[in-house]
Coordinates of N, CA and C and ligand atoms in Angstrom, one line a residue:
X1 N 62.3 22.1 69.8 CA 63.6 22.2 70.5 C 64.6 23.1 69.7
X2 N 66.0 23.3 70.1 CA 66.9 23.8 69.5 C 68.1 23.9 69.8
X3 N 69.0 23.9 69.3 CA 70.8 24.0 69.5 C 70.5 25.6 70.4
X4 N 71.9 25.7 71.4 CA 72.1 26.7 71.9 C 73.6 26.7 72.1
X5 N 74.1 28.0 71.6 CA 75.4 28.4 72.2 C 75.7 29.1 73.6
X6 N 76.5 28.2 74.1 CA 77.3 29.2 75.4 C 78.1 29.4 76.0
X7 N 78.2 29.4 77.2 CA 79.7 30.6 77.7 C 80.8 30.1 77.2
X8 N 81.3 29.1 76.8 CA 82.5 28.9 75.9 C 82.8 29.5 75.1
X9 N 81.8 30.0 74.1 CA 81.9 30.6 72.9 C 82.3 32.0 72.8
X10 N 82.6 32.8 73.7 CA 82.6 34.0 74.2 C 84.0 34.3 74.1
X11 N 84.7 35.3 73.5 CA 86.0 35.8 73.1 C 86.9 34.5 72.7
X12 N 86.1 33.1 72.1 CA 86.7 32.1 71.4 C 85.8 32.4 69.7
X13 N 84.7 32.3 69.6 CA 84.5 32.0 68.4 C 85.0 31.8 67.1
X14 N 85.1 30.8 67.3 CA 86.1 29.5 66.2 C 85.3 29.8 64.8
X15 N 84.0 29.6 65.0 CA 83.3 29.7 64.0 C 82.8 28.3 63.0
X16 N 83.8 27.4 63.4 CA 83.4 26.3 62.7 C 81.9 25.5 62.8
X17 N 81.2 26.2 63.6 CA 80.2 26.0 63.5 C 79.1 26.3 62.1
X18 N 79.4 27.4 62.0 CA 78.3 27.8 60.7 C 78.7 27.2 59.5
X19 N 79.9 26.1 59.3 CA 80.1 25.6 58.1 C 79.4 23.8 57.9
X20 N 78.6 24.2 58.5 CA 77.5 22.9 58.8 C 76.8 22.7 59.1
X21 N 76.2 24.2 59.4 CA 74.7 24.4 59.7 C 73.8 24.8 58.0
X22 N 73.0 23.3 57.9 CA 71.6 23.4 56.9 C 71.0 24.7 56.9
X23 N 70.9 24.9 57.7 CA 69.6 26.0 57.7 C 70.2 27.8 58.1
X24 N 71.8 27.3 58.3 CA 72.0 28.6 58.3 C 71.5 29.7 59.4
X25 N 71.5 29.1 60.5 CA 70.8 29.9 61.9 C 71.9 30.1 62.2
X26 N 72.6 30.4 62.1 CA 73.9 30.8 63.1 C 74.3 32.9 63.0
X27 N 73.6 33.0 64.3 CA 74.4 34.8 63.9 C 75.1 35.1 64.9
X28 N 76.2 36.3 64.5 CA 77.3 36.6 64.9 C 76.9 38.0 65.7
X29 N 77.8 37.8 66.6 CA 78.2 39.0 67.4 C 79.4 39.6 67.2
X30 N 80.1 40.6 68.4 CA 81.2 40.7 68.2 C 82.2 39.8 68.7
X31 N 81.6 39.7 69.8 CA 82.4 38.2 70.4 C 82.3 36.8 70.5
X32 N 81.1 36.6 70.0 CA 80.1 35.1 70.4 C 78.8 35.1 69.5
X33 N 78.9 33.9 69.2 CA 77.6 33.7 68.5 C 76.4 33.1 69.0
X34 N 75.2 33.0 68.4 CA 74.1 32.5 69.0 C 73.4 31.7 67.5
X35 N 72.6 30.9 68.3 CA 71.3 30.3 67.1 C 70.5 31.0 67.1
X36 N 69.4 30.3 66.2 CA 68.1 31.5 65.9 C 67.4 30.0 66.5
X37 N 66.6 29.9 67.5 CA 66.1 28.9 67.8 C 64.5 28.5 66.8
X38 N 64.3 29.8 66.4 CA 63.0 29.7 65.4 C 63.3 28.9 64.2
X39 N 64.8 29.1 63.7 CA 65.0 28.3 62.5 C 66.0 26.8 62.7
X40 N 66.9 26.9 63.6 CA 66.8 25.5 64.2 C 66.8 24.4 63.9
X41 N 66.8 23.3 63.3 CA 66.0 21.9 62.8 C 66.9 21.0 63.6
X42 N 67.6 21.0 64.9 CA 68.1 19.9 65.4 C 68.9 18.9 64.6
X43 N 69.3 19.6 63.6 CA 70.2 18.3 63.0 C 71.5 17.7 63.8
X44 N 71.9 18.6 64.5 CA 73.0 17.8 65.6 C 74.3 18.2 64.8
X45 N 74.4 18.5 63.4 CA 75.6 19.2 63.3 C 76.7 19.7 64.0
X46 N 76.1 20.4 64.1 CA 77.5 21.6 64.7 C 77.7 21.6 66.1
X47 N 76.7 20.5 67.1 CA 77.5 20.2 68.4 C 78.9 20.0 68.1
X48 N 79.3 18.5 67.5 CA 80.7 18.2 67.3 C 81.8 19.1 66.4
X49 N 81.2 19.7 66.2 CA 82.0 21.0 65.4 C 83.0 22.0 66.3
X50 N 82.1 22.4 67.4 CA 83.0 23.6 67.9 C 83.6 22.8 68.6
X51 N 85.2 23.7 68.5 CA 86.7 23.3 69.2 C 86.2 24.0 70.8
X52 N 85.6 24.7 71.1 CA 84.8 25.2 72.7 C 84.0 24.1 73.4
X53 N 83.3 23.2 72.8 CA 82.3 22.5 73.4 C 80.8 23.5 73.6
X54 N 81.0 24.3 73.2 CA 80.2 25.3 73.6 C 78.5 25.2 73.3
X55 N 78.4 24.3 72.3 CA 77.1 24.0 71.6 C 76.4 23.2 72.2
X56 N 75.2 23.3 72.9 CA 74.6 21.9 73.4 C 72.8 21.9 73.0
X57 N 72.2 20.9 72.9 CA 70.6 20.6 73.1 C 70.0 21.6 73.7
X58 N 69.0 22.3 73.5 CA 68.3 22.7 74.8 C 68.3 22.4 76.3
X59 N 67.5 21.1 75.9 CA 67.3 20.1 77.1 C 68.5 19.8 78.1
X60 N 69.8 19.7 77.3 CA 70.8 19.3 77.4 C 72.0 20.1 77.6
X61 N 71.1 21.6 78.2 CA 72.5 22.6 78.8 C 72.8 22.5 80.5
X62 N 74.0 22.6 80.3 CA 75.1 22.1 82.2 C 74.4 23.1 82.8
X63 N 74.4 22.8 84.4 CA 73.9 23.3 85.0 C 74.6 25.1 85.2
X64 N 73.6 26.0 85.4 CA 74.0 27.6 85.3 C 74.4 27.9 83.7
X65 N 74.4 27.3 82.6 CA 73.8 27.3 81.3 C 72.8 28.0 80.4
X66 N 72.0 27.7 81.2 CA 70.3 27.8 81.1 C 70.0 29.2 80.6
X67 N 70.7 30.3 80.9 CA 70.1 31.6 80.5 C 70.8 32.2 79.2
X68 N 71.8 31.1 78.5 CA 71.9 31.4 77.1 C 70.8 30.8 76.3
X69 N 70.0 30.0 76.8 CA 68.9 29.7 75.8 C 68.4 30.8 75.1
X70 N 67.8 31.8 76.2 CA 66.8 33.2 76.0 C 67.6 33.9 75.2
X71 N 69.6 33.9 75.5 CA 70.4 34.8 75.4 C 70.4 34.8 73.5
X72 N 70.4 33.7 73.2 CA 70.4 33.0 72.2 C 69.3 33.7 70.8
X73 N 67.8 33.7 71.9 CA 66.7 33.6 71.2 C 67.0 35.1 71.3
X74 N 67.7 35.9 71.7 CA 67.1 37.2 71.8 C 68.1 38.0 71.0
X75 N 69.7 37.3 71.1 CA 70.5 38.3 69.9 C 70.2 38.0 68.6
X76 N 69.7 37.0 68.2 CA 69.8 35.9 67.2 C 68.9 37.3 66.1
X77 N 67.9 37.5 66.7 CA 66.9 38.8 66.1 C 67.7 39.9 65.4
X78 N 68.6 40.4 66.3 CA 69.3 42.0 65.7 C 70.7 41.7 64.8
X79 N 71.3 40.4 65.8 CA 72.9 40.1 64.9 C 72.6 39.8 63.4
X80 N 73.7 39.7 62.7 CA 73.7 38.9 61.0 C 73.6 37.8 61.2
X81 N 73.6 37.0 60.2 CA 73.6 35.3 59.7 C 75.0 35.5 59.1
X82 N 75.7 34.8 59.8 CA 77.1 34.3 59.3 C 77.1 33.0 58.9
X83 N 77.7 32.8 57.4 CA 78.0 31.6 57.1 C 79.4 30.8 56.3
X84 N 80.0 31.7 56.5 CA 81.4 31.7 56.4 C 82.4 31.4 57.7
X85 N 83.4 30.4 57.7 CA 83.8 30.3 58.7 C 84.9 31.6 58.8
X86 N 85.1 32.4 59.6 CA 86.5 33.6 59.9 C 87.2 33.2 61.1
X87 N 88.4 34.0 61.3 CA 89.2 34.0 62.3 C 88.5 33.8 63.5
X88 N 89.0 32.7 64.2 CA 88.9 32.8 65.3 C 89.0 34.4 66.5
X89 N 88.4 34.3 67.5 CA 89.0 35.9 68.2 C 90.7 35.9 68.8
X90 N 91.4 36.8 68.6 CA 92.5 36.8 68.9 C 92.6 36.4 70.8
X91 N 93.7 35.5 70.4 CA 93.6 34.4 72.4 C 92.9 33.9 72.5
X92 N 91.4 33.1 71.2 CA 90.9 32.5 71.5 C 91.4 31.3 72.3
X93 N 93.1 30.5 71.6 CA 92.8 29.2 72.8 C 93.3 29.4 74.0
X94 N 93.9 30.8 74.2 CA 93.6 31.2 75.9 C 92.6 31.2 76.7
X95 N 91.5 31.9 75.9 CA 90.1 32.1 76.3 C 89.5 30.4 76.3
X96 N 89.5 29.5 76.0 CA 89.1 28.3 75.4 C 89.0 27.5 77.0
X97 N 87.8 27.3 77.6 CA 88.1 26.3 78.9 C 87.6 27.8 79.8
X98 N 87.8 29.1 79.6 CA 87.7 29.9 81.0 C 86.6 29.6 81.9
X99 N 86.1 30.0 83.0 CA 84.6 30.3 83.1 C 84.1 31.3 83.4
X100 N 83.0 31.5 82.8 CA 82.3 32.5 83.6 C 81.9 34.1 83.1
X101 N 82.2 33.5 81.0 CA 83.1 34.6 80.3 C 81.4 35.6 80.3
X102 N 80.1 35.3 80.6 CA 79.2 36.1 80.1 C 79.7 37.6 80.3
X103 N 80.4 38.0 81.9 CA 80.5 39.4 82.3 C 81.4 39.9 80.7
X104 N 82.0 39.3 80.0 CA 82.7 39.8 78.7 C 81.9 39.6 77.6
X105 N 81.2 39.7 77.5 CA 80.3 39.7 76.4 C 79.8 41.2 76.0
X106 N 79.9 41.3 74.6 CA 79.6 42.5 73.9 C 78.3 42.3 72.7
X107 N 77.4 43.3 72.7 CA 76.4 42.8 71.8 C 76.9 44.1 71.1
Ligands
SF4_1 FE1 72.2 24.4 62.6 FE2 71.8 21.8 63.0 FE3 73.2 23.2 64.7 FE4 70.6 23.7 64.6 S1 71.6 21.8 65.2 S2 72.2 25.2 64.7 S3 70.2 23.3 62.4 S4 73.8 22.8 62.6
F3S2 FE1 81.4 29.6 69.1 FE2 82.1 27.1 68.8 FE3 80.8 28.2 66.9 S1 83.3 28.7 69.7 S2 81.5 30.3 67.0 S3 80.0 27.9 68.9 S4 82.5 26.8 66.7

């Protein structure tokens, strides 16, 4: 299994995620982050962490969700490993709640 980030996390990234991730899978984009689902270990950390809600189970992503899993597995490869938490994105808690933010996403 594995944690997956999504559409929440998209011109929000709080970041407070990576300061509680064991294993350090968390990599950064410009706008949004992803897991490395290979490295992974379900500790459940960093669901309650992000101020987005953005983090969920595999098993356990809302419905139309589902294609951050792959999105996940597939930036996780080229982005860095961030383990520092940084600034939020500027209007994150504007952006915070939107829907629908994938059409804004920047790799
Ligand atoms: Fe890291 Fe644990 Fe979250 Fe997986 S569930 S990304 S290991 S904090
Ligand atoms: Fe994104 Fe939430 Fe982490 S907004 S950067 S998944 S704390």
């Amino acid at each position: 299994m594995a944690f997956v980030v999504t559409d929440n996390c998209i011109k929000c990234k709080f970041t407070d995620c990576v300061d509680v991730c064991p294993v350090d899978c968390f990599h950064v984009g410009p706008n949004f982050m992803v897991i490395d689902p290979d490295e992974c270990i379900d500790c459940t950390l960093c669901e309650p962490e992000c101020p987005a809600n953005a983090i969920f189970a595999i098993d356990e992503l809302p419905e139309g969700q589902e294609i951050f899993a792959d999105l996940n597995a597939e930036l996780s490869k080229t982005w860095p490993v961030l383990t520092e938490v940084q600034d939020a994105m500027p209007d994150a808690d504007e952006w915070n709640g939107k829907k629908d933010k994938l059409q804004y996403l920047e790799r």
